[in-house]
PDB file of C-alpha atoms in Angstrom:
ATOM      1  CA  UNK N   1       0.000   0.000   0.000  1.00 66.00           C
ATOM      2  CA  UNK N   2       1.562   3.197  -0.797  1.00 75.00           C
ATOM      3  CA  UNK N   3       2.549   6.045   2.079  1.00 79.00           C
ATOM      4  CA  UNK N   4      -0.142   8.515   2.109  1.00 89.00           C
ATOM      5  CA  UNK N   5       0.598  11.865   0.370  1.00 95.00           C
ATOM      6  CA  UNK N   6       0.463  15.691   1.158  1.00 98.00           C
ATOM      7  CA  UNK N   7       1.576  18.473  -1.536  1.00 98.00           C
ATOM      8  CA  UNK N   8       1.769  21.765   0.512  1.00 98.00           C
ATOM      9  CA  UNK N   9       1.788  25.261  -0.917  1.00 98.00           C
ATOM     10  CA  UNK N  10       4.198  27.847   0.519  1.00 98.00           C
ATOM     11  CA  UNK N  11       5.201  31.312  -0.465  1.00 98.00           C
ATOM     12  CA  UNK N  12       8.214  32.296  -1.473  1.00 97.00           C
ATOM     13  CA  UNK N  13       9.331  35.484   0.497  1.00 95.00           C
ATOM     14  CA  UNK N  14      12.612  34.790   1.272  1.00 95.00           C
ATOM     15  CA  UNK N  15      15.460  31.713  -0.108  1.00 95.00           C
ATOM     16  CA  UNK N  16      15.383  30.149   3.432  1.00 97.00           C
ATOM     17  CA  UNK N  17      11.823  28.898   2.389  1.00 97.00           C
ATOM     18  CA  UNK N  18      13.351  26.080   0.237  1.00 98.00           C
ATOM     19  CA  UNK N  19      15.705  25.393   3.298  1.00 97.00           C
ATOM     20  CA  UNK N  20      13.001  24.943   5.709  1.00 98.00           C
ATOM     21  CA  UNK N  21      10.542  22.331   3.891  1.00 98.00           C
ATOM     22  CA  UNK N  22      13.245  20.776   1.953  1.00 98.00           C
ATOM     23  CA  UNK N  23      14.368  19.940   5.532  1.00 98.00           C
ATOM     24  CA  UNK N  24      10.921  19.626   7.203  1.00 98.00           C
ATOM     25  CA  UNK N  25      10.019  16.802   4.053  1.00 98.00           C
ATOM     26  CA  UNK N  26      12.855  14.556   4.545  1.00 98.00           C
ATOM     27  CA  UNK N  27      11.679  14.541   8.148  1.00 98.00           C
ATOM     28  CA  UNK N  28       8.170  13.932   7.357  1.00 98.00           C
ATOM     29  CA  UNK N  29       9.406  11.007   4.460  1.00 98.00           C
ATOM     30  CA  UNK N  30      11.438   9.727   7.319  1.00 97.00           C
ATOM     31  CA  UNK N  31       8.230   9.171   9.110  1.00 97.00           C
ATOM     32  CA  UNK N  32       5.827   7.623   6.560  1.00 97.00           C
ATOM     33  CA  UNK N  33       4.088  10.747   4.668  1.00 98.00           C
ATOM     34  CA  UNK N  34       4.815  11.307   1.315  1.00 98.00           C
ATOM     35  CA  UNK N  35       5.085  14.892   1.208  1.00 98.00           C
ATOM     36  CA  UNK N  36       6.531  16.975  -1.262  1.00 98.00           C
ATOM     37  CA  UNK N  37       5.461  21.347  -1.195  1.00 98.00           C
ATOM     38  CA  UNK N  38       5.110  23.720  -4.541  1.00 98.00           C
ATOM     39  CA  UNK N  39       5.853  27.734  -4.328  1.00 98.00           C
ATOM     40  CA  UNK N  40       4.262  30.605  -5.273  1.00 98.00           C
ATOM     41  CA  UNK N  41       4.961  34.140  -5.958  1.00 97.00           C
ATOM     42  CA  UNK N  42       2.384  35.767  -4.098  1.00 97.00           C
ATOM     43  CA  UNK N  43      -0.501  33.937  -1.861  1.00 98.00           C
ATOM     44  CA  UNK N  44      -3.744  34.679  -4.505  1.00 98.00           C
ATOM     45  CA  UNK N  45      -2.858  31.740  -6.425  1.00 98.00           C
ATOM     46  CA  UNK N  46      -1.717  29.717  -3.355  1.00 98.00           C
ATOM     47  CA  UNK N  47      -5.365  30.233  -2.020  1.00 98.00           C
ATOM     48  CA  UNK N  48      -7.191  30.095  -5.173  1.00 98.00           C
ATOM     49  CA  UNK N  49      -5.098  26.143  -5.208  1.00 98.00           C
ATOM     50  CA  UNK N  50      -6.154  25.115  -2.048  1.00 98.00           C
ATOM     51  CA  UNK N  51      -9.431  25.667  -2.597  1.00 98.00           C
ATOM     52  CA  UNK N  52      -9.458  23.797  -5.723  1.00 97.00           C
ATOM     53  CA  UNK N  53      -7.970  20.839  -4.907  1.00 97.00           C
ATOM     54  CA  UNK N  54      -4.963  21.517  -6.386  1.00 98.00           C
ATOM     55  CA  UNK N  55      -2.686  21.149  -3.321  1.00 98.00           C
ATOM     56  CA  UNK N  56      -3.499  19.835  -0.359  1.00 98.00           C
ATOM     57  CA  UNK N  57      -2.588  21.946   2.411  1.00 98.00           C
ATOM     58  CA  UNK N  58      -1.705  25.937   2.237  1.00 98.00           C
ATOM     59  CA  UNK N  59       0.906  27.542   4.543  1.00 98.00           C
ATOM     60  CA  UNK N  60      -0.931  30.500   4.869  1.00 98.00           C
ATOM     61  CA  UNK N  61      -0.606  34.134   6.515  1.00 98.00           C
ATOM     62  CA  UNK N  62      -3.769  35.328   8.283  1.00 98.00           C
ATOM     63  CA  UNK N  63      -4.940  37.474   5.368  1.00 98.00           C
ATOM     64  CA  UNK N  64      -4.648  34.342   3.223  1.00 98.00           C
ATOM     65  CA  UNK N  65      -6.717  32.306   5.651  1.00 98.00           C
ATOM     66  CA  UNK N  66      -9.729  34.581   5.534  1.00 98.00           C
ATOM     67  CA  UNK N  67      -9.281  34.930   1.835  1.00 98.00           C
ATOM     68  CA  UNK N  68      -9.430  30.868   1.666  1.00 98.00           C
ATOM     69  CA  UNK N  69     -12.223  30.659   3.824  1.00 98.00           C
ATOM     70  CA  UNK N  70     -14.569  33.076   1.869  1.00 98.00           C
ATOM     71  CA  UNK N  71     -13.564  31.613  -1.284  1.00 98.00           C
ATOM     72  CA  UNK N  72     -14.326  28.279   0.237  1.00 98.00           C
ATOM     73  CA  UNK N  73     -17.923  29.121   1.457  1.00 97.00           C
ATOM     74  CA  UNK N  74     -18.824  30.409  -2.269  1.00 97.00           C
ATOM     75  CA  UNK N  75     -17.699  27.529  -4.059  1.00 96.00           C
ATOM     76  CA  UNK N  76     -19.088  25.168  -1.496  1.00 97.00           C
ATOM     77  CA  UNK N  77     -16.105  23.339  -0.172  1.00 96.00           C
ATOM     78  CA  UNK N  78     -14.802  24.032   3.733  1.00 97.00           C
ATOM     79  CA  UNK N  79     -11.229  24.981   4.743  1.00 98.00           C
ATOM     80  CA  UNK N  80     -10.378  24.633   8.411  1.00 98.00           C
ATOM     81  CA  UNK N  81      -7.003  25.760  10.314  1.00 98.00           C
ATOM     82  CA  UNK N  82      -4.744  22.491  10.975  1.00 98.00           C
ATOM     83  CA  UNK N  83      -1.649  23.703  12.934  1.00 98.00           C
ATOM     84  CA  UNK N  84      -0.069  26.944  14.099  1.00 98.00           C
ATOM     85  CA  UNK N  85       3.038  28.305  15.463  1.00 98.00           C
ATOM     86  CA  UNK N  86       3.354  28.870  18.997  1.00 98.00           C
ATOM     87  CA  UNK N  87       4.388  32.624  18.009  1.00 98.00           C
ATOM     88  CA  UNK N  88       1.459  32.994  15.738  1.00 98.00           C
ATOM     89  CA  UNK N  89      -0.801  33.437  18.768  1.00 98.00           C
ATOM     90  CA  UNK N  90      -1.469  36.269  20.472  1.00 98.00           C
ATOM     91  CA  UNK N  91       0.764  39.109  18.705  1.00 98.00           C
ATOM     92  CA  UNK N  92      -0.153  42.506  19.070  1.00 98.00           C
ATOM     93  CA  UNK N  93       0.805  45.690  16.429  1.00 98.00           C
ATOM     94  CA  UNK N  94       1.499  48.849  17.756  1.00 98.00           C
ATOM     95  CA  UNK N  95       1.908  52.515  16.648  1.00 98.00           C
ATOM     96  CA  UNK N  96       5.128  54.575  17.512  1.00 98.00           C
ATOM     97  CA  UNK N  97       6.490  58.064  17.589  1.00 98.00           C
ATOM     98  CA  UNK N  98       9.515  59.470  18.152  1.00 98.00           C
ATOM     99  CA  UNK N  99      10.617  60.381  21.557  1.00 97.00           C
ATOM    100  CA  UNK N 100      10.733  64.048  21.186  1.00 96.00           C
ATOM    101  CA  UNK N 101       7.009  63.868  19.728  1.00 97.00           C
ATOM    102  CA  UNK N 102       4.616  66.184  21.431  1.00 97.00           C
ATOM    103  CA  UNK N 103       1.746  63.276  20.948  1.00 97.00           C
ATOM    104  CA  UNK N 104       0.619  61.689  23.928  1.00 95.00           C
ATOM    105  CA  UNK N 105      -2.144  60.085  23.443  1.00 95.00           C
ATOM    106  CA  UNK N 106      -3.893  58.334  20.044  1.00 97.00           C
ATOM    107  CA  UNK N 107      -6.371  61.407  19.570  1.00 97.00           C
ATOM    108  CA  UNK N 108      -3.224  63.693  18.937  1.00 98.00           C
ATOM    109  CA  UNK N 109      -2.426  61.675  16.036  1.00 98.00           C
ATOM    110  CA  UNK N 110      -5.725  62.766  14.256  1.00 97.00           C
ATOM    111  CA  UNK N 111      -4.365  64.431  10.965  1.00 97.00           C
ATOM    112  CA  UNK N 112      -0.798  63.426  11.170  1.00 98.00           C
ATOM    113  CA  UNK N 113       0.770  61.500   8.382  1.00 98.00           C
ATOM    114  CA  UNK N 114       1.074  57.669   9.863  1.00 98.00           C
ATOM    115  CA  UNK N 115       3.455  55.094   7.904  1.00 98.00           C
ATOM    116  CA  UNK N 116       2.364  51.695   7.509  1.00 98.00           C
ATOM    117  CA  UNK N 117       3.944  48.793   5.311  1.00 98.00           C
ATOM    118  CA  UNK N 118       2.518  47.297   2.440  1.00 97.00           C
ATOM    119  CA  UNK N 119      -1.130  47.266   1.577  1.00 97.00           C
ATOM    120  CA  UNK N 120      -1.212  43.854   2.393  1.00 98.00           C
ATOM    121  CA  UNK N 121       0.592  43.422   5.548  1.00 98.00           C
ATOM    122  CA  UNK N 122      -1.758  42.666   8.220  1.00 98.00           C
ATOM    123  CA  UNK N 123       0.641  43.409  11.374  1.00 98.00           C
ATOM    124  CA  UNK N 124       1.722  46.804   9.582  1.00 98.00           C
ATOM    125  CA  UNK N 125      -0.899  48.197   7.522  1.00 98.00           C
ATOM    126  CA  UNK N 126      -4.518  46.510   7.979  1.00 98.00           C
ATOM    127  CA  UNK N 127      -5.156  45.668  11.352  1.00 98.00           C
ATOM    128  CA  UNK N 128      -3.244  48.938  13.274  1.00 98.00           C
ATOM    129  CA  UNK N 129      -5.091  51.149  10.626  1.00 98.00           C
ATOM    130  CA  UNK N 130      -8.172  49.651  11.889  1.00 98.00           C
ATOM    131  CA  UNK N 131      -7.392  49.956  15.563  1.00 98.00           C
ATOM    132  CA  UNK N 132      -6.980  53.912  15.209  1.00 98.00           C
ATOM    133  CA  UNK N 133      -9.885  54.388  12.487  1.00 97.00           C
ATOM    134  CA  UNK N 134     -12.266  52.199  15.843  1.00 96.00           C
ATOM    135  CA  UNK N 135     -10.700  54.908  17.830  1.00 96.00           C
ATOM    136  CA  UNK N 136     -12.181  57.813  15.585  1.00 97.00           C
ATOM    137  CA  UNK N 137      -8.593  58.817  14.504  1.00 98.00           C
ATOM    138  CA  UNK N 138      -8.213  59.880  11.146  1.00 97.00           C
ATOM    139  CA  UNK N 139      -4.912  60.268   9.398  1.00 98.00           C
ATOM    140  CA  UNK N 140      -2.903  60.600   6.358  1.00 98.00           C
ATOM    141  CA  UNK N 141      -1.106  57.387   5.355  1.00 98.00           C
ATOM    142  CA  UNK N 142       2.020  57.200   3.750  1.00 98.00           C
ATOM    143  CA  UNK N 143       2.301  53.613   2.602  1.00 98.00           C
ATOM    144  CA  UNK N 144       5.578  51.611   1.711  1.00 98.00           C
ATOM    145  CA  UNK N 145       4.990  49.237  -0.397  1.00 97.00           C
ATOM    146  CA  UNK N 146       7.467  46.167  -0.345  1.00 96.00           C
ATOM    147  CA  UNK N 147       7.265  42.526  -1.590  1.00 95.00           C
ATOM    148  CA  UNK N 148       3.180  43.389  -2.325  1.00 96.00           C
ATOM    149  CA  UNK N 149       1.654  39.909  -2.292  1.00 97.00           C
ATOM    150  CA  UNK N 150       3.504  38.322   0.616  1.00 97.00           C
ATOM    151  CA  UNK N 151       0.585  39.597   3.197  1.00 97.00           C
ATOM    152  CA  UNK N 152       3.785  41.701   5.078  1.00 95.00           C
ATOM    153  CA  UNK N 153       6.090  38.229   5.529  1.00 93.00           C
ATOM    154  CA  UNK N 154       8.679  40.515   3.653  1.00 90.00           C
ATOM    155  CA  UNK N 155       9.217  43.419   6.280  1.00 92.00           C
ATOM    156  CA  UNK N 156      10.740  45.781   4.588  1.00 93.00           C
ATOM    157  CA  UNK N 157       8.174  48.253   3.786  1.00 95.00           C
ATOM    158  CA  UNK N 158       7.590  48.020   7.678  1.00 97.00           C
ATOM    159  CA  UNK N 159      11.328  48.746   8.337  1.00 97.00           C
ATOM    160  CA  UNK N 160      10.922  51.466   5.751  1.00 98.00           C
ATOM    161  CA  UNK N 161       8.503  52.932   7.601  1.00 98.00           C
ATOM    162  CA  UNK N 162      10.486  52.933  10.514  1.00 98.00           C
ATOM    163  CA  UNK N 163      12.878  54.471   9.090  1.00 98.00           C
ATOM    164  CA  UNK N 164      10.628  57.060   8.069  1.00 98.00           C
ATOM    165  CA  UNK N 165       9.869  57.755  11.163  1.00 98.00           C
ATOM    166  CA  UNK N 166      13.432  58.268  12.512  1.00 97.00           C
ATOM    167  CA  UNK N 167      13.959  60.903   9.608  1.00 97.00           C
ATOM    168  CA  UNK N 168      11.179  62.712  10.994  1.00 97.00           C
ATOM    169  CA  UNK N 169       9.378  62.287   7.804  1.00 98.00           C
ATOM    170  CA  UNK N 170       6.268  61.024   9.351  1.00 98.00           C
ATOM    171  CA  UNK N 171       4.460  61.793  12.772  1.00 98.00           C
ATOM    172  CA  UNK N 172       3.848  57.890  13.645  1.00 98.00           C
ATOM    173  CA  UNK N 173       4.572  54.263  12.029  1.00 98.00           C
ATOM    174  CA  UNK N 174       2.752  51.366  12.725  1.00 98.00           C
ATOM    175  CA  UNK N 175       4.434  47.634  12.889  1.00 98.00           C
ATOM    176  CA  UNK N 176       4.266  44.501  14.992  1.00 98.00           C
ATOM    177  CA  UNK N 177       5.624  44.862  18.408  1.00 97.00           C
ATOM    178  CA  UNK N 178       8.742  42.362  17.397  1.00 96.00           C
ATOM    179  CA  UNK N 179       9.685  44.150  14.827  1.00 97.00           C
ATOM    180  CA  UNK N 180       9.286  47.030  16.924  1.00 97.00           C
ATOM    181  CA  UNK N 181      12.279  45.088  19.053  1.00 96.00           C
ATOM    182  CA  UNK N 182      13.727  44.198  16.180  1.00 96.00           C
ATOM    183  CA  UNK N 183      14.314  47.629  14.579  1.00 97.00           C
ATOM    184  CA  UNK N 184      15.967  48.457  17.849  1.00 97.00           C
ATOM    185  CA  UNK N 185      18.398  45.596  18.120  1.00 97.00           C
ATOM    186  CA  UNK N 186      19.403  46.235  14.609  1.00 96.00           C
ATOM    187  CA  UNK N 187      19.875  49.936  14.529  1.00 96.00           C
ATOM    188  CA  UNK N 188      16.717  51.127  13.165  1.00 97.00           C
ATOM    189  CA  UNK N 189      15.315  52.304  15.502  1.00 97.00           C
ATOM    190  CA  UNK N 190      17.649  54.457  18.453  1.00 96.00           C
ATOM    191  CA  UNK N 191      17.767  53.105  21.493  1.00 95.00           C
ATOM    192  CA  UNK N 192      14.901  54.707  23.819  1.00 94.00           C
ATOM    193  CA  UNK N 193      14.553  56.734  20.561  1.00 96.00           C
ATOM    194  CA  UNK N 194      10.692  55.606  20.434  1.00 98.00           C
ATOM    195  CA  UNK N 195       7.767  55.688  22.371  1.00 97.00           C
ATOM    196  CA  UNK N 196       4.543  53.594  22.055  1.00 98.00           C
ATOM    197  CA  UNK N 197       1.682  55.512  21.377  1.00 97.00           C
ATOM    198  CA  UNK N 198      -1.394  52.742  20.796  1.00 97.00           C
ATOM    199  CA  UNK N 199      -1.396  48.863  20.452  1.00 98.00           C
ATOM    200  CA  UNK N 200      -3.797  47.031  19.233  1.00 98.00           C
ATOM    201  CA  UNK N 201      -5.630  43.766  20.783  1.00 97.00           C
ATOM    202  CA  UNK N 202      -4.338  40.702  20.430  1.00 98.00           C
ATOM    203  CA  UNK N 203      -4.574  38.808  17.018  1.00 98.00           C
ATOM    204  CA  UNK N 204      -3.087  35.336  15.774  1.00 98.00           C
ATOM    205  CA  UNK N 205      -1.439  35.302  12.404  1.00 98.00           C
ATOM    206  CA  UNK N 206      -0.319  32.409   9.960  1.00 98.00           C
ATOM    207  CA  UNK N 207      -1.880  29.000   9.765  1.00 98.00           C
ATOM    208  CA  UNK N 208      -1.672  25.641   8.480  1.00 98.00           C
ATOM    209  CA  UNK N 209      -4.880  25.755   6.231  1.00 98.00           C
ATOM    210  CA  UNK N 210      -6.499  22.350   4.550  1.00 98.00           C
ATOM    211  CA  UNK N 211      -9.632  21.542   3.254  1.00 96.00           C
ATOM    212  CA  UNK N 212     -11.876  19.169   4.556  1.00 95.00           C
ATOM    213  CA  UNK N 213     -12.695  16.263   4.087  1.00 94.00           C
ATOM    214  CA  UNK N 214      -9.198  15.486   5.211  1.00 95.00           C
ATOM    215  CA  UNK N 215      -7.527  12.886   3.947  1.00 96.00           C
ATOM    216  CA  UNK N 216      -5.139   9.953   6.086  1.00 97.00           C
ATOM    217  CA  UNK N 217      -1.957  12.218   4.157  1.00 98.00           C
ATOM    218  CA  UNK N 218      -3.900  15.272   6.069  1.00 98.00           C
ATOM    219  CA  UNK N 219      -4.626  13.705   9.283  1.00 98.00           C
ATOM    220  CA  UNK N 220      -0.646  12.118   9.683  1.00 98.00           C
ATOM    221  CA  UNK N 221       0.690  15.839   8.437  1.00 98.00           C
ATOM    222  CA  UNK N 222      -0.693  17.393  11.666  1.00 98.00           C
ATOM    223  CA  UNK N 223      -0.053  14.540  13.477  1.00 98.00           C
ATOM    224  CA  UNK N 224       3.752  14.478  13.042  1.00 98.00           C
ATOM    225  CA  UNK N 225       3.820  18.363  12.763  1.00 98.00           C
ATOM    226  CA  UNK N 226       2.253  18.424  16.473  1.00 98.00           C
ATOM    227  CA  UNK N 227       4.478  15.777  16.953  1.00 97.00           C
ATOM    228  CA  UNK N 228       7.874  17.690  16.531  1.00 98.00           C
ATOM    229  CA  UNK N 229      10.072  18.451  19.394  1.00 97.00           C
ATOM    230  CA  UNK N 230      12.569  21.328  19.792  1.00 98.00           C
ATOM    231  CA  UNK N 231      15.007  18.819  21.558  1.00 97.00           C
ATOM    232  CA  UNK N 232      15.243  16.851  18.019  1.00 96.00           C
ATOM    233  CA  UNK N 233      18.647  17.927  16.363  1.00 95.00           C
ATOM    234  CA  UNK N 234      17.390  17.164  12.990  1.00 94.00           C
ATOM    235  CA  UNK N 235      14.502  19.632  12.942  1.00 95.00           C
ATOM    236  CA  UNK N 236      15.794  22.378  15.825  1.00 97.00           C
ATOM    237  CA  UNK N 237      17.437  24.686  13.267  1.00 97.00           C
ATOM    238  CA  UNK N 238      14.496  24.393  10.688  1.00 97.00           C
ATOM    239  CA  UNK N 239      12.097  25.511  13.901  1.00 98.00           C
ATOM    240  CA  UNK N 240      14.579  28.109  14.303  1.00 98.00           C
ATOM    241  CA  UNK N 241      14.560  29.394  10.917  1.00 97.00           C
ATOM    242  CA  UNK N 242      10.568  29.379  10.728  1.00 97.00           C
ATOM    243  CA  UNK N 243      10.594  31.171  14.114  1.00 97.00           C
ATOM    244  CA  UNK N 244       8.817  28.287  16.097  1.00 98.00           C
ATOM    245  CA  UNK N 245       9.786  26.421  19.179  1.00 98.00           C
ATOM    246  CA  UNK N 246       6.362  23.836  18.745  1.00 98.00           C
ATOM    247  CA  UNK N 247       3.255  23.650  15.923  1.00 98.00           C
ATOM    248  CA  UNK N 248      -0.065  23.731  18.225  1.00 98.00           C
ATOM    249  CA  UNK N 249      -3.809  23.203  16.832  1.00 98.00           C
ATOM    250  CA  UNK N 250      -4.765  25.490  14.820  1.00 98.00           C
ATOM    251  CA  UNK N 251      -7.345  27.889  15.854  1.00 97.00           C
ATOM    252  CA  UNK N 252      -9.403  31.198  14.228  1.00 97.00           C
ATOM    253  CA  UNK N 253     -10.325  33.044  17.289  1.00 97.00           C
ATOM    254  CA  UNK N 254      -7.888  35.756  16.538  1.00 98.00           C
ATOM    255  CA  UNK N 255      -8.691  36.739  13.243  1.00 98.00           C
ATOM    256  CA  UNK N 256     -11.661  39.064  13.727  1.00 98.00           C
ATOM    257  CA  UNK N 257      -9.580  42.553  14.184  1.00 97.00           C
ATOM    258  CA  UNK N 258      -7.951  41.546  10.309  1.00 98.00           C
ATOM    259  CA  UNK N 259     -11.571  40.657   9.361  1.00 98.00           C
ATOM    260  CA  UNK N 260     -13.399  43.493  10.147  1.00 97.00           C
ATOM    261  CA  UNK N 261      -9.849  45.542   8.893  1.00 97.00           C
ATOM    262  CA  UNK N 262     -11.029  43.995   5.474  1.00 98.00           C
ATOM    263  CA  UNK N 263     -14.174  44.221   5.195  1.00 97.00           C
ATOM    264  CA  UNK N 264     -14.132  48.113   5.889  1.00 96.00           C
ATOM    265  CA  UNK N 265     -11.487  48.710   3.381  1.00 95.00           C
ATOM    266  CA  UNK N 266     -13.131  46.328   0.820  1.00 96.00           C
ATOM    267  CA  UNK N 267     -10.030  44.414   0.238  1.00 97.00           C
ATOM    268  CA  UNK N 268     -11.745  41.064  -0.101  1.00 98.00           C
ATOM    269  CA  UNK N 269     -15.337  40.623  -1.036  1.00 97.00           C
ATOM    270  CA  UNK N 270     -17.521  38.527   1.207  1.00 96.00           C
ATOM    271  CA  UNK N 271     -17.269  35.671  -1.043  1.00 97.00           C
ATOM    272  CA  UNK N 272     -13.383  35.597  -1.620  1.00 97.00           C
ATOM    273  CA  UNK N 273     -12.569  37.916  -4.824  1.00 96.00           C
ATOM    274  CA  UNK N 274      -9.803  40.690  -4.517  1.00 96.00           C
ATOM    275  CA  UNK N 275     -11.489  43.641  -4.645  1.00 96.00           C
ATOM    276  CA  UNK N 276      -9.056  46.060  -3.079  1.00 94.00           C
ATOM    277  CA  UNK N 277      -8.560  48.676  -5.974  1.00 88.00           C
ATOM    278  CA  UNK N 278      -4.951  49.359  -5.568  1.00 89.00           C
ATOM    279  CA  UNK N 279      -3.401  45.835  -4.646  1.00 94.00           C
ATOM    280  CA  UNK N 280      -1.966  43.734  -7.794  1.00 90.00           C
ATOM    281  CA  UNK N 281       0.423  41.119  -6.205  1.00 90.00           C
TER     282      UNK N 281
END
C-alpha cells in the first residue's frame, strides 16, 4: 500500500523557504508521509489552489486564511485551520512616535501622516489602521509598499517605515511589536529613541490551512507536525529558521480585528474575490 501523500503550498518570500521544507520533508518522508510542497509568488494563487484541490494543504498568513475561507464558502467546499506556530498566537501591532514627539495620546495623532507597510501586511498596515480608524482617529497614510503579495512576511516596507519615522518624515509608524524590538536591536530604531503611542488587541497570524474532508496524508501531516520536538537535532534549526519552538492546533479566534480591517477597506469581497482597488500582487 503506498505512504499517504500531502503536496503543501508555501510562499516564497525569502530563499530560506526552500531550506526549511526541503528539511521539514525529509523529516516527514522519514516518518511515513509522502510529502513533497510547490511555491508561489504571491498567496492569490496559493489560495485560489487550495481551494481547488490543487494542493493539499496551504501555509498561509492570516490574510490568506480569511481569503481561503470566503472563497471556500462560495464555491461550497470548507477549509479549516490544521496547525499553528506557537508565536502565531497572540501578537499585538502597535503605533510609535519618536521620543521628542509632542503626541501623547492616540487622539493627537488625528491628521498626522502615519506610515504603515505594504497594503497587504496585516501586522503593519490593515489591522493597526483599523485599531486607530475604531478609535475615531483619522490620518494621512504614507504607505511603503514592499514585496506586495507576501501579506507583510517581507518586512521591509515596515522597516521602511520605521525608518521614516526616525527621519522625521512622518508623525507615527505602525508595525508589529517584534519588529518594533527588532528595529531596535538592529539599529533602526535608536535606542529609547521611540515611544509607544497605541497597540492594538491581540490577534493570531499564519496558519496551516487544509480543506476538509481530510484525507489519512492530512490527518498524519498534523499529526507528526504536532508531533515535533525542539530537543530533536534534525529539525531544531528548521524551527529556528521558521521562528517556532512547537506547531499547536490550529485555531481562528484571533482573526476578527484583520476581518473586520477587510471588510471596511473592501479588500476582499464577502465571497473571496480581490477587490481592493490598488493591490496587484
Amino acid at each position: 500500500m503506498p505512504a499517504p501523500g500531502v503536496l503543501m503550498g508555501a510562499v516564497a518570500y525569502d530563499p530560506k523557504v526552500v531550506t526549511i521544507w526541503e528539511g521539514f520533508r525529509a523529516w516527514l518522508r522519514g516518518r511515513g508521509l509522502d510529502f513533497d510542497f510547490v511555491l508561489y509568488s504571491h498567496y492569490e494563487r496559493q489560495v485560489e489552489d487550495l481551494v481547488a484541490g490543487r494542493i493539499d494543504a496551504a501555509w498561509n498568513s492570516p490574510l490568506a486564511w480569511l481569503r481561503a475561507e470566503r472563497l471556500a464558502v462560495a464555491t461550497g467546499t470548507s477549509v479549516r485551520a490544521l496547525t499553528m506556530r506557537d508565536t502565531d498566537q497572540d501578537l499585538t501591532s502597535v503605533v510609535v512616535v519618536r521620543a521628542d514627539s509632542p503626541v501623547r495620546t492616540t487622539a493627537d495623532l488625528a491628521g498626522m501622516t502615519v506610515a504603515v507597510g505594504a497594503v497587504d501586511s496585516p501586522q503593519a498596515t490593515l489591522i493597526p489602521l483599523g485599531h486607530l480608524a475604531a478609535a475615531g482617529v483619522a490620518v494621512d497614510v504614507r504607505r511603503f509598499d514592499v514585496g506586495v503579495g507576501l501579506h507583510g512576511d517581507h518586512i521591509g516596507g515596515e522597516r521602511d517605515a520605521a525608518r521614516a519615522l526616525t527621519a522625521g518624515e512622518v508623525g507615527a509608524a505602525c508595525m508589529i511589536d517584534a519588529n518594533h524590538l527588532a528595529f531596535v536591536r538592529e539599529g533602526t530604531l535608536p535606542p529609547d529613541g521611540t515611544r509607544i503611542i497605541a497597540q492594538t488587541t491581540p490577534y493570531d497570524h499564519c496558519n496551516m490551512t487544509v480543506r476538509e474532508p481530510e484525507s489519512a496524508g492530512v490527518r498524519l501531516f498534523g499529526t507528526l507536525l504536532l508531533g515535533m520536538s525542539y530537543a530533536d537535532p534534525q529539525v531544531r534549526p528548521l524551527l529556528d529558521l521558521e521562528g517556532l519552538t512547537a506547531w499547536k492546533d490550529g485555531r481562528t479566534t484571533g482573526y476578527d480585528a484583520l476581518a473586520g480591517a477587510v471588510d471596511a477597506t473592501g479588500f476582499y469581497s464577502p465571497d473571496g474575490r480581490v477587490t481592493a482597488s490598488d493591490y496587484r500582487p
